Short mmCIF file of C-alpha atoms in Angstrom, two decimals:
data_model
loop_
_atom_site.label_atom_id
_atom_site.label_comp_id
_atom_site.label_asym_id
_atom_site.label_seq_id
_atom_site.Cartn_x
_atom_site.Cartn_y
_atom_site.Cartn_z
CA MET A 1 17.75 28.33 31.97
CA THR A 2 20.48 27.08 34.28
CA ASP A 3 23.85 26.08 32.86
CA LEU A 4 25.87 23.52 34.78
CA GLY A 5 29.55 24.06 35.38
CA ASP A 6 32.17 22.18 33.40
CA ASP A 7 32.54 19.67 36.21
CA ALA A 8 28.84 19.40 37.02
CA ARG A 9 27.43 17.76 33.93
CA LEU A 10 24.54 15.31 33.88
CA PRO A 11 25.69 11.70 33.72
CA ALA A 12 25.52 10.48 30.11
CA ARG A 13 22.91 7.80 30.84
CA THR A 14 20.72 10.27 32.70
CA ALA A 15 21.01 12.84 29.91
CA ALA A 16 20.09 10.24 27.28
CA LEU A 17 17.12 9.10 29.36
CA VAL A 18 15.88 12.69 29.60
CA GLY A 19 15.89 12.89 25.81
CA VAL A 20 14.12 9.56 25.33
CA LEU A 21 11.41 10.37 27.89
CA ALA A 22 10.83 13.77 26.31
CA LEU A 23 10.40 12.01 22.95
CA ALA A 24 7.87 9.59 24.48
CA ALA A 25 5.89 12.47 25.97
CA ALA A 26 5.95 14.38 22.69
CA LEU A 27 4.75 11.45 20.57
CA ALA A 28 2.04 10.50 23.08
CA ALA A 29 0.69 14.05 23.26
CA GLY A 30 0.60 14.34 19.48
CA HIS A 31 -1.13 10.99 19.14
CA LEU A 32 -3.75 11.98 21.71
CA VAL A 33 -4.56 15.30 20.03
CA ALA A 34 -4.58 13.60 16.61
CA ALA A 35 -7.45 11.41 17.83
CA PHE A 36 -9.57 14.60 17.79
CA VAL A 37 -8.24 16.40 14.70
CA GLY A 38 -7.42 13.46 12.39
CA ALA A 39 -5.32 10.33 12.75
CA GLY A 40 -3.06 11.48 9.92
CA ALA A 41 -2.00 14.47 12.04
CA SER A 42 -0.10 12.26 14.47
CA PRO A 43 3.47 13.56 13.98
CA VAL A 44 5.05 10.23 13.04
CA VAL A 45 2.27 9.49 10.55
CA ALA A 46 2.35 12.98 9.01
CA VAL A 47 6.13 13.03 8.64
CA GLY A 48 6.16 9.47 7.32
CA ALA A 49 3.42 10.18 4.79
CA THR A 50 5.25 13.30 3.62
CA ALA A 51 8.46 11.30 3.33
CA ILE A 52 6.61 8.82 1.11
CA ASP A 53 5.33 11.65 -1.08
CA LEU A 54 8.79 13.19 -1.42
CA THR A 55 10.58 9.91 -2.09
CA PRO A 56 11.73 9.60 -5.72
CA ALA A 57 9.92 6.99 -7.78
CA TRP A 58 13.08 4.89 -8.22
CA LEU A 59 13.52 4.65 -4.47
CA LYS A 60 9.88 3.64 -3.98
CA ASP A 61 10.32 0.94 -6.60
CA PHE A 62 13.38 -0.29 -4.74
CA ALA A 63 11.46 -0.35 -1.45
CA VAL A 64 8.61 -2.35 -2.97
CA SER A 65 11.07 -4.72 -4.66
CA ALA A 66 13.20 -5.18 -1.55
CA PHE A 67 10.56 -5.22 1.18
CA GLY A 68 7.28 -5.91 -0.64
CA THR A 69 4.21 -5.26 1.46
CA TYR A 70 6.48 -4.60 4.47
CA ASP A 71 7.85 -1.39 2.95
CA LYS A 72 5.80 0.83 5.26
CA LEU A 73 6.76 -1.17 8.32
CA VAL A 74 10.42 -0.75 7.35
CA LEU A 75 9.83 3.01 7.00
CA LEU A 76 8.20 3.23 10.42
CA LEU A 77 10.98 1.21 12.03
CA GLY A 78 13.56 3.41 10.35
CA MET A 79 11.82 6.54 11.60
CA ALA A 80 11.65 5.09 15.10
CA VAL A 81 15.41 4.47 15.05
CA VAL A 82 16.12 7.98 13.76
CA LEU A 83 13.87 9.58 16.39
CA LEU A 84 15.41 7.49 19.16
CA LEU A 85 18.92 8.46 18.09
CA ALA A 86 17.86 12.11 17.83
CA ALA A 87 16.39 11.97 21.35
CA ILE A 88 19.52 10.38 22.77
CA GLY A 89 21.65 12.91 20.93
CA ALA A 90 19.55 15.80 22.23
CA GLY A 91 20.06 14.53 25.75
CA LEU A 92 23.80 14.03 25.40
CA LEU A 93 24.23 17.49 23.89
CA SER A 94 22.47 18.93 26.94
CA ARG A 95 24.59 17.54 29.75
CA ARG A 96 25.58 21.08 30.80
CA SER A 97 22.55 23.05 29.61
CA PRO A 98 19.06 22.14 28.33
CA THR A 99 19.39 24.64 25.47
CA PRO A 100 20.78 22.28 22.77
CA GLY A 101 18.10 19.70 23.47
CA LEU A 102 15.37 22.31 23.31
CA VAL A 103 16.71 23.48 19.96
CA VAL A 104 16.58 19.90 18.63
CA ILE A 105 13.00 19.52 19.92
CA THR A 106 11.97 22.80 18.29
CA VAL A 107 13.45 21.80 14.93
CA LEU A 108 11.72 18.39 14.99
CA GLY A 109 8.45 20.00 16.03
CA ALA A 110 8.68 22.52 13.21
CA LEU A 111 9.26 19.72 10.71
CA ALA A 112 6.16 17.90 12.02
CA VAL A 113 4.05 21.07 11.75
CA ALA A 114 5.26 21.61 8.18
CA ALA A 115 4.48 18.00 7.31
CA VAL A 116 0.91 18.35 8.59
CA PHE A 117 0.36 21.53 6.56
CA THR A 118 1.42 19.73 3.38
CA ARG A 119 -1.02 16.86 3.81
CA PRO A 120 -3.98 17.22 1.40
CA ASP A 121 -6.26 15.18 3.67
CA LEU A 122 -5.81 17.37 6.76
CA GLY A 123 -7.25 20.74 7.72
CA GLN A 124 -5.54 23.60 9.55
CA LEU A 125 -6.69 22.36 12.96
CA ALA A 126 -4.54 19.28 12.40
CA ALA A 127 -1.49 21.41 13.23
CA LEU A 128 -2.60 21.22 16.87
CA ALA A 129 -1.23 17.66 17.05
CA PRO A 130 2.42 18.44 16.22
CA LEU A 131 2.20 21.66 18.26
CA ALA A 132 1.07 19.58 21.23
CA SER A 133 4.05 17.31 20.61
CA LEU A 134 6.44 20.24 20.53
CA VAL A 135 5.10 21.78 23.75
CA ALA A 136 4.93 18.45 25.62
CA GLY A 137 8.43 17.48 24.51
CA ALA A 138 9.98 20.81 25.43
CA LEU A 139 8.29 21.05 28.85
CA THR A 140 9.14 17.45 29.70
CA PHE A 141 12.75 17.88 28.63
CA ARG A 142 13.16 21.07 30.68
CA ALA A 143 11.46 19.65 33.79
CA LEU A 144 13.40 16.38 33.79
CA HIS A 145 16.65 18.20 33.08
CA ARG A 146 16.09 20.44 36.11
CA ARG A 147 15.32 17.44 38.34
CA ALA A 148 18.42 15.63 37.10
CA GLN A 149 20.84 18.47 37.86
CA PRO A 150 23.48 17.48 40.44
CA ALA A 151 23.04 19.22 43.80
CA THR A 152 26.30 19.13 45.74
CA ASP A 153 28.36 16.28 44.37
CA PRO A 154 29.42 17.29 40.81
CA GLY A 155 28.80 14.65 38.17
CA THR A 156 26.49 12.59 40.36
CA LEU A 157 23.01 12.76 41.83
CA GLU A 158 22.42 13.02 45.54
CA PRO A 159 20.00 10.31 46.83
CA THR A 160 17.16 12.81 47.22
CA ASP A 161 17.79 14.19 43.72
CA ARG A 162 17.98 10.71 42.23
CA ARG A 163 14.72 9.75 43.90
CA GLY A 164 13.03 12.88 42.66
CA PHE A 165 14.30 12.34 39.15
CA LEU A 166 13.25 8.71 39.09
CA ILE A 167 9.78 9.64 40.35
CA GLY A 168 9.51 12.29 37.65
CA ALA A 169 10.81 9.92 34.99
CA GLY A 170 8.37 7.23 36.05
CA GLY A 171 5.54 9.76 35.98
CA VAL A 172 6.46 10.84 32.45
CA ALA A 173 6.67 7.25 31.25
CA ALA A 174 3.30 6.39 32.80
CA GLY A 175 1.70 9.58 31.50
CA ALA A 176 3.02 9.00 28.01
CA GLY A 177 1.69 5.47 28.04
CA LEU A 178 -1.74 6.57 29.22
CA ALA A 179 -1.89 9.41 26.70
CA GLY A 180 -0.94 7.07 23.88
CA LEU A 181 -3.55 4.51 24.91
CA ALA A 182 -6.16 7.25 25.27
CA GLY A 183 -5.38 8.50 21.79
CA GLN A 184 -5.72 4.98 20.42
CA TRP A 185 -8.98 4.42 22.29
CA ILE A 186 -10.52 7.76 21.31
CA GLY A 187 -9.39 7.37 17.72
CA GLY A 188 -10.87 3.89 17.76
CA GLY A 189 -14.15 5.46 18.78
CA ARG A 190 -14.59 6.09 15.09
CA ASP A 191 -14.73 2.33 14.86
CA ALA A 192 -14.35 1.44 11.21
CA ALA A 193 -13.98 -2.25 12.06
CA GLY A 194 -17.23 -2.19 14.02
CA SER A 195 -18.93 -0.29 11.21
CA ARG A 196 -17.76 -2.89 8.71
CA ALA A 197 -19.00 -5.73 10.92
CA ALA A 198 -22.40 -4.03 11.22
CA VAL A 199 -22.80 -3.98 7.43
CA GLY A 200 -23.62 -7.67 7.49
CA ASP A 201 -24.41 -9.61 4.35
CA LEU A 202 -24.53 -7.73 1.05
CA ALA A 203 -27.35 -8.74 -1.28
CA VAL A 204 -26.18 -9.66 -4.78
CA ALA A 205 -28.59 -8.83 -7.58
CA ASP A 206 -26.31 -10.02 -10.39
CA PRO A 207 -23.83 -12.69 -9.16
CA ALA A 208 -20.66 -13.57 -11.01
CA PRO A 209 -20.70 -16.92 -12.79
CA ALA A 210 -19.49 -19.78 -10.62
CA ILE A 211 -15.81 -20.65 -10.92
CA PRO A 212 -15.76 -23.87 -12.96
CA PRO A 213 -13.99 -27.03 -11.77
CA GLY A 214 -10.43 -27.17 -12.98
CA ALA A 215 -9.91 -23.40 -13.01
CA ASP A 216 -6.66 -23.71 -11.09
CA PHE A 217 -3.85 -26.15 -10.45
CA ALA A 218 -3.49 -25.32 -6.76
CA ASP A 219 -2.63 -28.94 -5.99
CA LEU A 220 0.43 -28.51 -8.23
CA GLY A 221 1.56 -25.21 -6.73
CA THR A 222 -0.40 -22.45 -8.45
CA PRO A 223 -2.50 -20.04 -6.38
CA THR A 224 -6.16 -20.82 -5.87
CA PHE A 225 -8.22 -19.16 -8.56
CA LEU A 226 -9.78 -16.68 -6.13
CA THR A 227 -7.27 -15.02 -3.85
CA PRO A 228 -8.38 -14.97 -0.19
CA ASN A 229 -8.78 -11.44 1.11
CA ASP A 230 -5.94 -11.79 3.59
CA ARG A 231 -3.58 -12.87 0.79
CA PHE A 232 -4.67 -10.33 -1.82
CA TYR A 233 -1.72 -8.08 -2.57
CA ARG A 234 -1.70 -4.59 -1.09
CA ILE A 235 0.46 -1.81 -2.50
CA ASP A 236 -0.44 1.80 -1.72
CA THR A 237 1.01 4.97 -0.22
CA ALA A 238 -1.07 4.90 2.99
CA LEU A 239 1.31 4.72 5.94
CA VAL A 240 -1.65 4.02 8.23
CA VAL A 241 -4.80 2.37 6.88
CA PRO A 242 -7.58 5.02 6.74
CA ARG A 243 -10.40 4.10 9.11
CA VAL A 244 -13.69 5.37 7.74
CA ARG A 245 -17.08 4.32 9.06
CA ALA A 246 -19.71 3.47 6.46
CA GLU A 247 -22.15 5.87 8.11
CA ASP A 248 -19.66 8.74 7.74
CA TRP A 249 -18.67 8.04 4.14
CA THR A 250 -19.87 9.96 1.11
CA LEU A 251 -18.77 10.05 -2.52
CA ARG A 252 -18.96 13.23 -4.56
CA ILE A 253 -18.91 13.15 -8.37
CA SER A 254 -18.23 16.61 -9.81
CA GLY A 255 -16.35 18.49 -12.50
CA MET A 256 -17.32 18.16 -16.17
CA VAL A 257 -20.78 16.77 -15.43
CA ASP A 258 -24.31 18.05 -15.97
CA ARG A 259 -25.26 17.49 -12.34
CA GLU A 260 -23.09 16.94 -9.31
CA LEU A 261 -23.84 13.79 -7.32
CA THR A 262 -23.26 13.10 -3.65
CA LEU A 263 -23.92 9.51 -2.59
CA ASP A 264 -23.68 7.88 0.82
CA TYR A 265 -23.07 4.24 1.69
CA ALA A 266 -26.77 3.47 2.23
CA ALA A 267 -27.62 4.84 -1.22
CA ILE A 268 -24.95 2.69 -2.89
CA ARG A 269 -25.94 -0.40 -0.95
CA ALA A 270 -29.61 0.07 -1.86
CA ARG A 271 -28.83 -0.16 -5.57
CA PRO A 272 -28.80 -3.51 -7.39
CA LEU A 273 -25.32 -4.84 -6.67
CA VAL A 274 -23.40 -6.71 -9.35
CA GLU A 275 -20.56 -9.15 -8.73
CA ARG A 276 -17.63 -9.49 -11.09
CA THR A 277 -14.55 -11.69 -11.04
CA ILE A 278 -11.55 -9.46 -11.70
CA THR A 279 -7.79 -9.92 -11.77
CA MET A 280 -5.83 -6.89 -10.57
CA ALA A 281 -2.12 -6.22 -11.04
CA CYS A 282 0.28 -3.63 -9.66
CA VAL A 283 2.53 -1.70 -12.02
CA SER A 284 5.38 -2.25 -9.53
CA ASN A 285 5.19 -5.99 -10.17
CA ASP A 286 8.42 -7.15 -11.72
CA VAL A 287 8.52 -10.12 -14.09
CA GLY A 288 7.46 -13.16 -12.05
CA GLY A 289 6.44 -10.98 -9.13
CA PRO A 290 3.61 -11.63 -6.61
CA TYR A 291 1.56 -8.44 -7.01
CA VAL A 292 -1.30 -9.90 -9.01
CA SER A 293 -4.48 -11.32 -7.46
CA THR A 294 -8.06 -12.21 -8.32
CA ALA A 295 -11.28 -11.66 -6.38
CA ASN A 296 -15.03 -11.44 -6.74
CA PHE A 297 -15.78 -7.74 -6.33
CA LEU A 298 -19.28 -6.54 -5.53
CA GLY A 299 -20.61 -3.07 -6.20
CA VAL A 300 -22.37 -0.79 -8.65
CA PRO A 301 -21.22 -0.07 -12.21
CA LEU A 302 -19.21 3.14 -12.31
CA ALA A 303 -20.58 3.78 -15.79
CA ASP A 304 -24.12 4.00 -14.35
CA LEU A 305 -23.02 6.66 -11.87
CA LEU A 306 -21.32 8.66 -14.61
CA ARG A 307 -24.38 8.46 -16.83
CA GLU A 308 -26.51 9.78 -13.98
CA ALA A 309 -24.11 12.67 -13.52
CA GLY A 310 -23.96 13.29 -17.25
CA VAL A 311 -20.39 13.40 -18.56
CA ARG A 312 -19.80 16.45 -20.72
CA PRO A 313 -17.99 16.32 -24.09
CA GLY A 314 -14.24 16.65 -23.83
CA ALA A 315 -13.94 14.85 -20.49
CA GLU A 316 -10.88 12.57 -20.48
CA GLN A 317 -10.13 11.35 -16.97
CA LEU A 318 -11.68 10.64 -13.59
CA LEU A 319 -9.47 12.28 -10.99
CA SER A 320 -10.36 10.22 -7.92
CA THR A 321 -9.20 11.10 -4.42
CA SER A 322 -8.68 8.72 -1.52
CA GLU A 323 -9.47 9.44 2.12
CA ASP A 324 -5.73 9.95 2.72
CA GLY A 325 -5.40 12.46 -0.13
CA TRP A 326 -3.87 10.14 -2.75
CA THR A 327 -5.10 10.83 -6.28
CA CYS A 328 -5.58 8.62 -9.32
CA GLY A 329 -6.33 9.46 -12.95
CA THR A 330 -8.50 6.94 -14.82
CA PRO A 331 -9.42 7.21 -18.53
CA VAL A 332 -13.12 8.02 -18.88
CA ASP A 333 -13.46 5.77 -21.92
CA ALA A 334 -12.19 2.78 -19.94
CA VAL A 335 -14.76 3.37 -17.19
CA LEU A 336 -17.58 3.70 -19.73
CA ASP A 337 -16.50 0.57 -21.64
CA PRO A 338 -19.22 -2.03 -20.94
CA ALA A 339 -16.83 -4.90 -21.68
CA ARG A 340 -14.61 -3.91 -18.74
CA GLY A 341 -17.40 -3.55 -16.22
CA ALA A 342 -15.71 -0.99 -13.96
CA LEU A 343 -17.10 -0.97 -10.43
CA LEU A 344 -17.49 1.22 -7.41
CA ALA A 345 -16.95 -1.78 -5.16
CA ILE A 346 -18.18 -2.22 -1.59
CA GLY A 347 -17.67 -5.99 -1.31
CA MET A 348 -14.88 -8.49 -1.92
CA ASN A 349 -15.13 -12.28 -1.97
CA GLY A 350 -18.54 -12.40 -0.32
CA GLU A 351 -17.97 -9.84 2.47
CA PRO A 352 -17.67 -6.06 2.86
CA LEU A 353 -14.36 -4.69 1.69
CA PRO A 354 -11.61 -5.28 4.26
CA LEU A 355 -10.30 -2.05 5.83
CA GLU A 356 -6.92 -2.43 4.14
CA HIS A 357 -8.56 -2.94 0.75
CA GLY A 358 -10.65 0.20 0.78
CA PHE A 359 -13.66 -0.05 3.11
CA PRO A 360 -16.19 1.49 2.72
CA ALA A 361 -15.71 1.77 -1.06
CA ARG A 362 -13.08 1.62 -3.77
CA MET A 363 -12.75 1.75 -7.55
CA VAL A 364 -11.95 -1.34 -9.62
CA VAL A 365 -11.39 -0.92 -13.35
CA PRO A 366 -10.31 -4.15 -15.08
CA GLY A 367 -7.38 -4.11 -17.50
CA LEU A 368 -5.51 -1.14 -16.02
CA TYR A 369 -2.70 -1.17 -13.51
CA GLY A 370 -3.85 -0.20 -10.04
CA TYR A 371 -2.23 3.24 -9.94
CA VAL A 372 -4.66 4.44 -12.64
CA SER A 373 -7.70 2.36 -11.76
CA ALA A 374 -8.06 1.20 -8.17
CA THR A 375 -8.49 4.05 -5.71
CA LYS A 376 -9.17 2.67 -2.23
CA TRP A 377 -11.13 4.60 0.41
CA VAL A 378 -12.40 6.75 -2.47
CA ARG A 379 -14.33 9.88 -1.45
CA ASP A 380 -14.23 12.19 -4.49
CA ILE A 381 -14.33 11.76 -8.27
CA GLU A 382 -13.75 14.78 -10.47
CA VAL A 383 -14.48 14.41 -14.18
CA THR A 384 -11.81 16.46 -15.93
CA THR A 385 -9.10 16.47 -18.62
CA TRP A 386 -5.53 15.20 -18.60
CA ALA A 387 -4.19 18.72 -19.06
CA ALA A 388 -6.15 20.14 -16.13
CA ARG A 389 -5.01 17.79 -13.37
CA ASP A 390 -2.06 15.49 -12.72
CA ALA A 391 -2.69 12.52 -10.44
CA TYR A 392 -0.18 11.36 -7.82
CA TRP A 393 1.89 8.99 -9.97
CA LEU A 394 1.46 10.91 -13.21
CA SER A 395 3.24 13.90 -11.67
CA ARG A 396 6.08 11.52 -10.78
CA GLY A 397 6.73 10.44 -14.34
CA TRP A 398 4.56 7.34 -14.72
CA ALA A 399 2.43 6.74 -17.79
CA GLU A 400 -0.91 8.43 -18.32
CA ARG A 401 -2.62 5.29 -19.57
CA ALA A 402 -1.38 1.98 -18.17
CA PRO A 403 -3.05 -1.13 -19.61
CA VAL A 404 -1.96 -4.33 -17.90
CA LYS A 405 0.53 -6.11 -20.13
CA THR A 406 0.22 -9.71 -21.21
CA GLN A 407 2.29 -11.61 -18.68
CA SER A 408 2.94 -15.07 -17.25
CA ARG A 409 4.68 -16.47 -14.20
CA ILE A 410 6.13 -19.80 -13.05
CA ASP A 411 4.95 -20.79 -9.56
CA THR A 412 6.49 -24.24 -9.45
CA PRO A 413 9.26 -25.35 -9.32
CA ASP A 414 10.75 -22.77 -7.00
CA GLY A 415 13.92 -21.06 -8.05
CA SER A 416 17.04 -23.03 -7.03
CA ALA A 417 14.92 -26.11 -6.21
CA THR A 418 16.52 -29.56 -6.31
CA LEU A 419 14.20 -32.23 -7.72
CA PRO A 420 14.45 -35.91 -8.71
CA ALA A 421 15.41 -36.35 -12.33
CA GLY A 422 12.66 -37.57 -14.65
CA ARG A 423 9.13 -36.24 -14.75
CA VAL A 424 9.00 -32.61 -13.53
CA THR A 425 5.81 -30.53 -13.27
CA VAL A 426 5.99 -26.88 -14.22
CA ALA A 427 2.93 -24.75 -13.40
CA GLY A 428 1.97 -21.11 -13.12
CA VAL A 429 -0.42 -18.35 -14.09
CA ALA A 430 -0.87 -15.99 -17.02
CA TRP A 431 -2.98 -12.85 -17.38
CA ALA A 432 -4.10 -10.33 -19.98
CA PRO A 433 -7.16 -8.64 -18.42
CA THR A 434 -9.91 -7.53 -20.86
CA ILE A 435 -8.22 -9.62 -23.59
CA GLY A 436 -7.88 -13.14 -22.22
CA ILE A 437 -5.23 -15.84 -22.40
CA THR A 438 -5.42 -18.42 -25.19
CA GLY A 439 -2.07 -20.11 -24.76
CA VAL A 440 1.08 -20.47 -22.69
CA GLU A 441 4.36 -21.83 -23.99
CA ILE A 442 7.34 -23.04 -22.01
CA ARG A 443 10.95 -23.64 -22.94
CA LEU A 444 13.40 -25.88 -21.11
CA ASP A 445 16.97 -24.77 -21.60
CA ARG A 446 19.73 -27.34 -21.37
CA HIS A 447 22.16 -27.37 -18.48
CA SER A 448 24.49 -25.35 -20.68
CA HIS A 449 21.59 -22.89 -21.09
CA GLU A 450 21.30 -23.79 -24.73
CA PRO A 451 17.72 -22.75 -25.62
CA GLY A 452 15.30 -25.60 -26.16
CA PRO A 453 12.16 -25.47 -28.33
CA TRP A 454 8.99 -23.71 -27.15
CA GLN A 455 6.18 -26.16 -26.40
CA PRO A 456 2.56 -25.59 -25.40
CA ALA A 457 1.42 -25.92 -21.80
CA GLU A 458 -1.98 -27.22 -20.73
CA LEU A 459 -4.41 -24.47 -19.78
CA ALA A 460 -6.86 -24.65 -16.90
CA ALA A 461 -10.53 -23.93 -17.51
CA ALA A 462 -11.17 -20.37 -18.71
CA VAL A 463 -13.29 -18.16 -16.46
CA HIS A 464 -13.43 -14.69 -18.02
CA GLU A 465 -11.23 -12.48 -20.16
CA ASN A 466 -10.86 -10.16 -17.17
CA THR A 467 -9.18 -12.86 -15.10
CA TRP A 468 -5.95 -14.77 -14.99
CA ARG A 469 -5.57 -18.32 -16.26
CA MET A 470 -3.59 -21.18 -14.77
CA TRP A 471 -1.35 -23.50 -16.78
CA ARG A 472 0.84 -26.58 -16.30
CA ALA A 473 3.23 -28.83 -18.20
CA GLU A 474 4.99 -32.15 -17.62
CA LEU A 475 8.62 -32.34 -18.70
CA ASP A 476 11.13 -35.19 -18.89
CA VAL A 477 14.24 -33.66 -17.35
CA PRO A 478 17.64 -35.44 -17.17
CA PRO A 479 20.01 -34.88 -14.24
CA GLY A 480 21.73 -31.51 -14.21
CA ARG A 481 21.05 -27.81 -13.85
CA HIS A 482 18.25 -26.46 -16.01
CA ARG A 483 16.35 -23.28 -16.73
CA VAL A 484 12.68 -23.05 -17.70
CA ALA A 485 10.97 -19.99 -19.18
CA CYS A 486 7.35 -19.21 -19.97
CA ARG A 487 5.50 -16.83 -22.26
CA ALA A 488 1.79 -16.15 -22.72
CA VAL A 489 -0.31 -15.74 -25.85
CA ASP A 490 -3.40 -13.56 -25.58
CA ALA A 491 -6.67 -13.59 -27.53
CA THR A 492 -5.39 -11.04 -30.05
CA GLY A 493 -2.61 -13.46 -31.04
CA TYR A 494 0.08 -11.38 -29.35
CA THR A 495 2.92 -13.39 -27.81
CA GLN A 496 4.49 -12.01 -24.66
CA THR A 497 7.78 -10.32 -25.42
CA GLY A 498 11.06 -11.56 -24.01
CA GLU A 499 12.55 -8.07 -23.99
CA ARG A 500 13.26 -7.11 -20.40
CA SER A 501 12.11 -3.73 -19.07
CA SER A 502 11.64 -2.39 -15.56
CA PRO A 503 8.21 -1.52 -14.14
CA ALA A 504 8.61 2.22 -14.77
CA PRO A 505 6.85 3.92 -16.44
CA ASP A 506 4.09 1.55 -17.52
CA GLY A 507 4.82 -2.01 -16.39
CA ALA A 508 7.59 -4.61 -16.65
CA THR A 509 8.14 -6.91 -19.61
CA GLY A 510 10.15 -10.09 -20.19
CA TRP A 511 9.90 -13.85 -19.80
CA HIS A 512 9.90 -15.27 -16.32
CA THR A 513 12.62 -17.89 -15.90
CA VAL A 514 13.39 -20.29 -13.07
CA THR A 515 16.60 -22.26 -12.60
CA PHE A 516 16.47 -25.64 -10.87
CA THR A 517 18.55 -28.79 -10.45
CA THR A 518 17.63 -32.43 -10.98
CA GLU A 519 19.65 -35.37 -9.68
#
C-alpha cells in the first residue's frame, strides 16, 4: 500500500467521498447477496436486529413511548447517520494512506459478520452477505484511494487524475445502485405480497356475530368499533417485515405432545375457519395510550390443533417462534380455554392477514398482552414448561403470565383543548378482554383540581367480553381550566385502580386524565 508524503495528502472532500462510496458499495453488495441467503443477513438489517435484541428493556420502552410505531425507522435513520459518519471518518483518516480506512472497514465488517451469526433465524451461509460487504468495501476503498492520489502537484489532482477518479467514482455509484436494485428485485422474487393477493377470499364456516348498531361513538371522537387493518397498532421487534409466501410456509407443533404435527397453509385453509372479534393490547401501552385495537380475526382454533397433537401432562407453555426468530411463551391453559377462543389466524377484517400483521399466519389469544400471546409470522410451536425455555421478553425481566388489565381511555376532548363553556362531551373506550366491561365512571375536577364526584358514563352496545366497549358522557362545564378522569368497572365488579405504574413488567395501571379549558 502506498503512503503519500506529508505534503501530498488527498483533499479532504475527495477522501470523504472515497469513504462514502466504499460504504455504498459495501451495503449494496451485502444486500445483493442477502437476496440469496436471507433478507435478514443484509448487514444493516442484521446489525439493527442485534441492536434491538441487546437494547435494555427500559430503553425499548422509551423508544416505543417517544417514537411509537416509528421506533424502527428512527433506529434505521440513526444507523444510517452513524455509518455515514464512520465512512467520512474513514476517508479523512486515510488522506495519506488507505490503511486507517481499511482498518475501519474491517472492524465494521467483523461486527456485521458477528451480528449475522447471532441471529436465530439465519443459517451459516448468511455470513456470506456481510463478508461480501467487507470485501466490496475494502476493494472499492483501495481502488478509489489509488485513483485519487495526487500525481505531480501535491495536494491537488491533475486533470487526467481527476477525470479518472470521477469516472471510477461514477462507476462505483452506478454499480452500487444497480446491485442494490438487483438485491431488492431478486429478494422480491419471493413475492409475499403477490402470494397474499393470490390467496383470494377466505371462506368463513363460523362467522363472528354482526357488530350491532350503536357499538361505537365514532361520531363523537371514539375509534370505530373495528379498527381498519392499516390503523391497527403494530409493535414488534422485526426491523424489516418478514416476507413469507403462503406456499412456502409451514407450522410445526412439537415438544411435549403425543404426535408431532407439520401443517402447511393449504391444510389450514382447508379446515373450517372460524371468525372471532378480538381486542388486542400491547403491554407497552401506557395509561391512555394508543396501542389497543379490535379486529375480526379468521382462522382455526389453536385448541383443536393442540388436541390433535395430544398435549402431555405437565405441559405449561407454548414456546412459539416467529419467522425472524422472536419467541413468545403462552400459557397452555389459556390456549385450551374455550371461553377465550385462541386462534391460529390467517385472516383479518375480511382479508388475508396483512404482511405487517403476520401473513401467512399468526397467533391470537384473547385476554393476554401481545408479548405472550400474539406471535406474528409464526412457524414453530413447542409445547414445553416454563422452567425449560425462556421466551424473548421473559428473559428480559417481563412477567411470565400477562393478563390484560382492566383499563379505560379518554379520546375526546383532546388534552389541552379549548372548548366553549357549557355542554361538553367526553367519550372514550374501555377494555377488559375475557371479562367484559359493565361500567365506566368519570370525574370532573374543578379548575383548582379539587376532585369532583364520580358519575356513570353511558355505555355503547356490548359486543363480546373479548372486546372493548365505547362510552360517553355529557357534562355542564363552567369557564375555566378543568381535568377529567375515567375509570372502568369490569364484569367481576373490579374497579380500575388509580394507582399509577409503568408498563413493566406486566402492564401499566392508573386513571387516564385529560386537562382542557372552557371559555
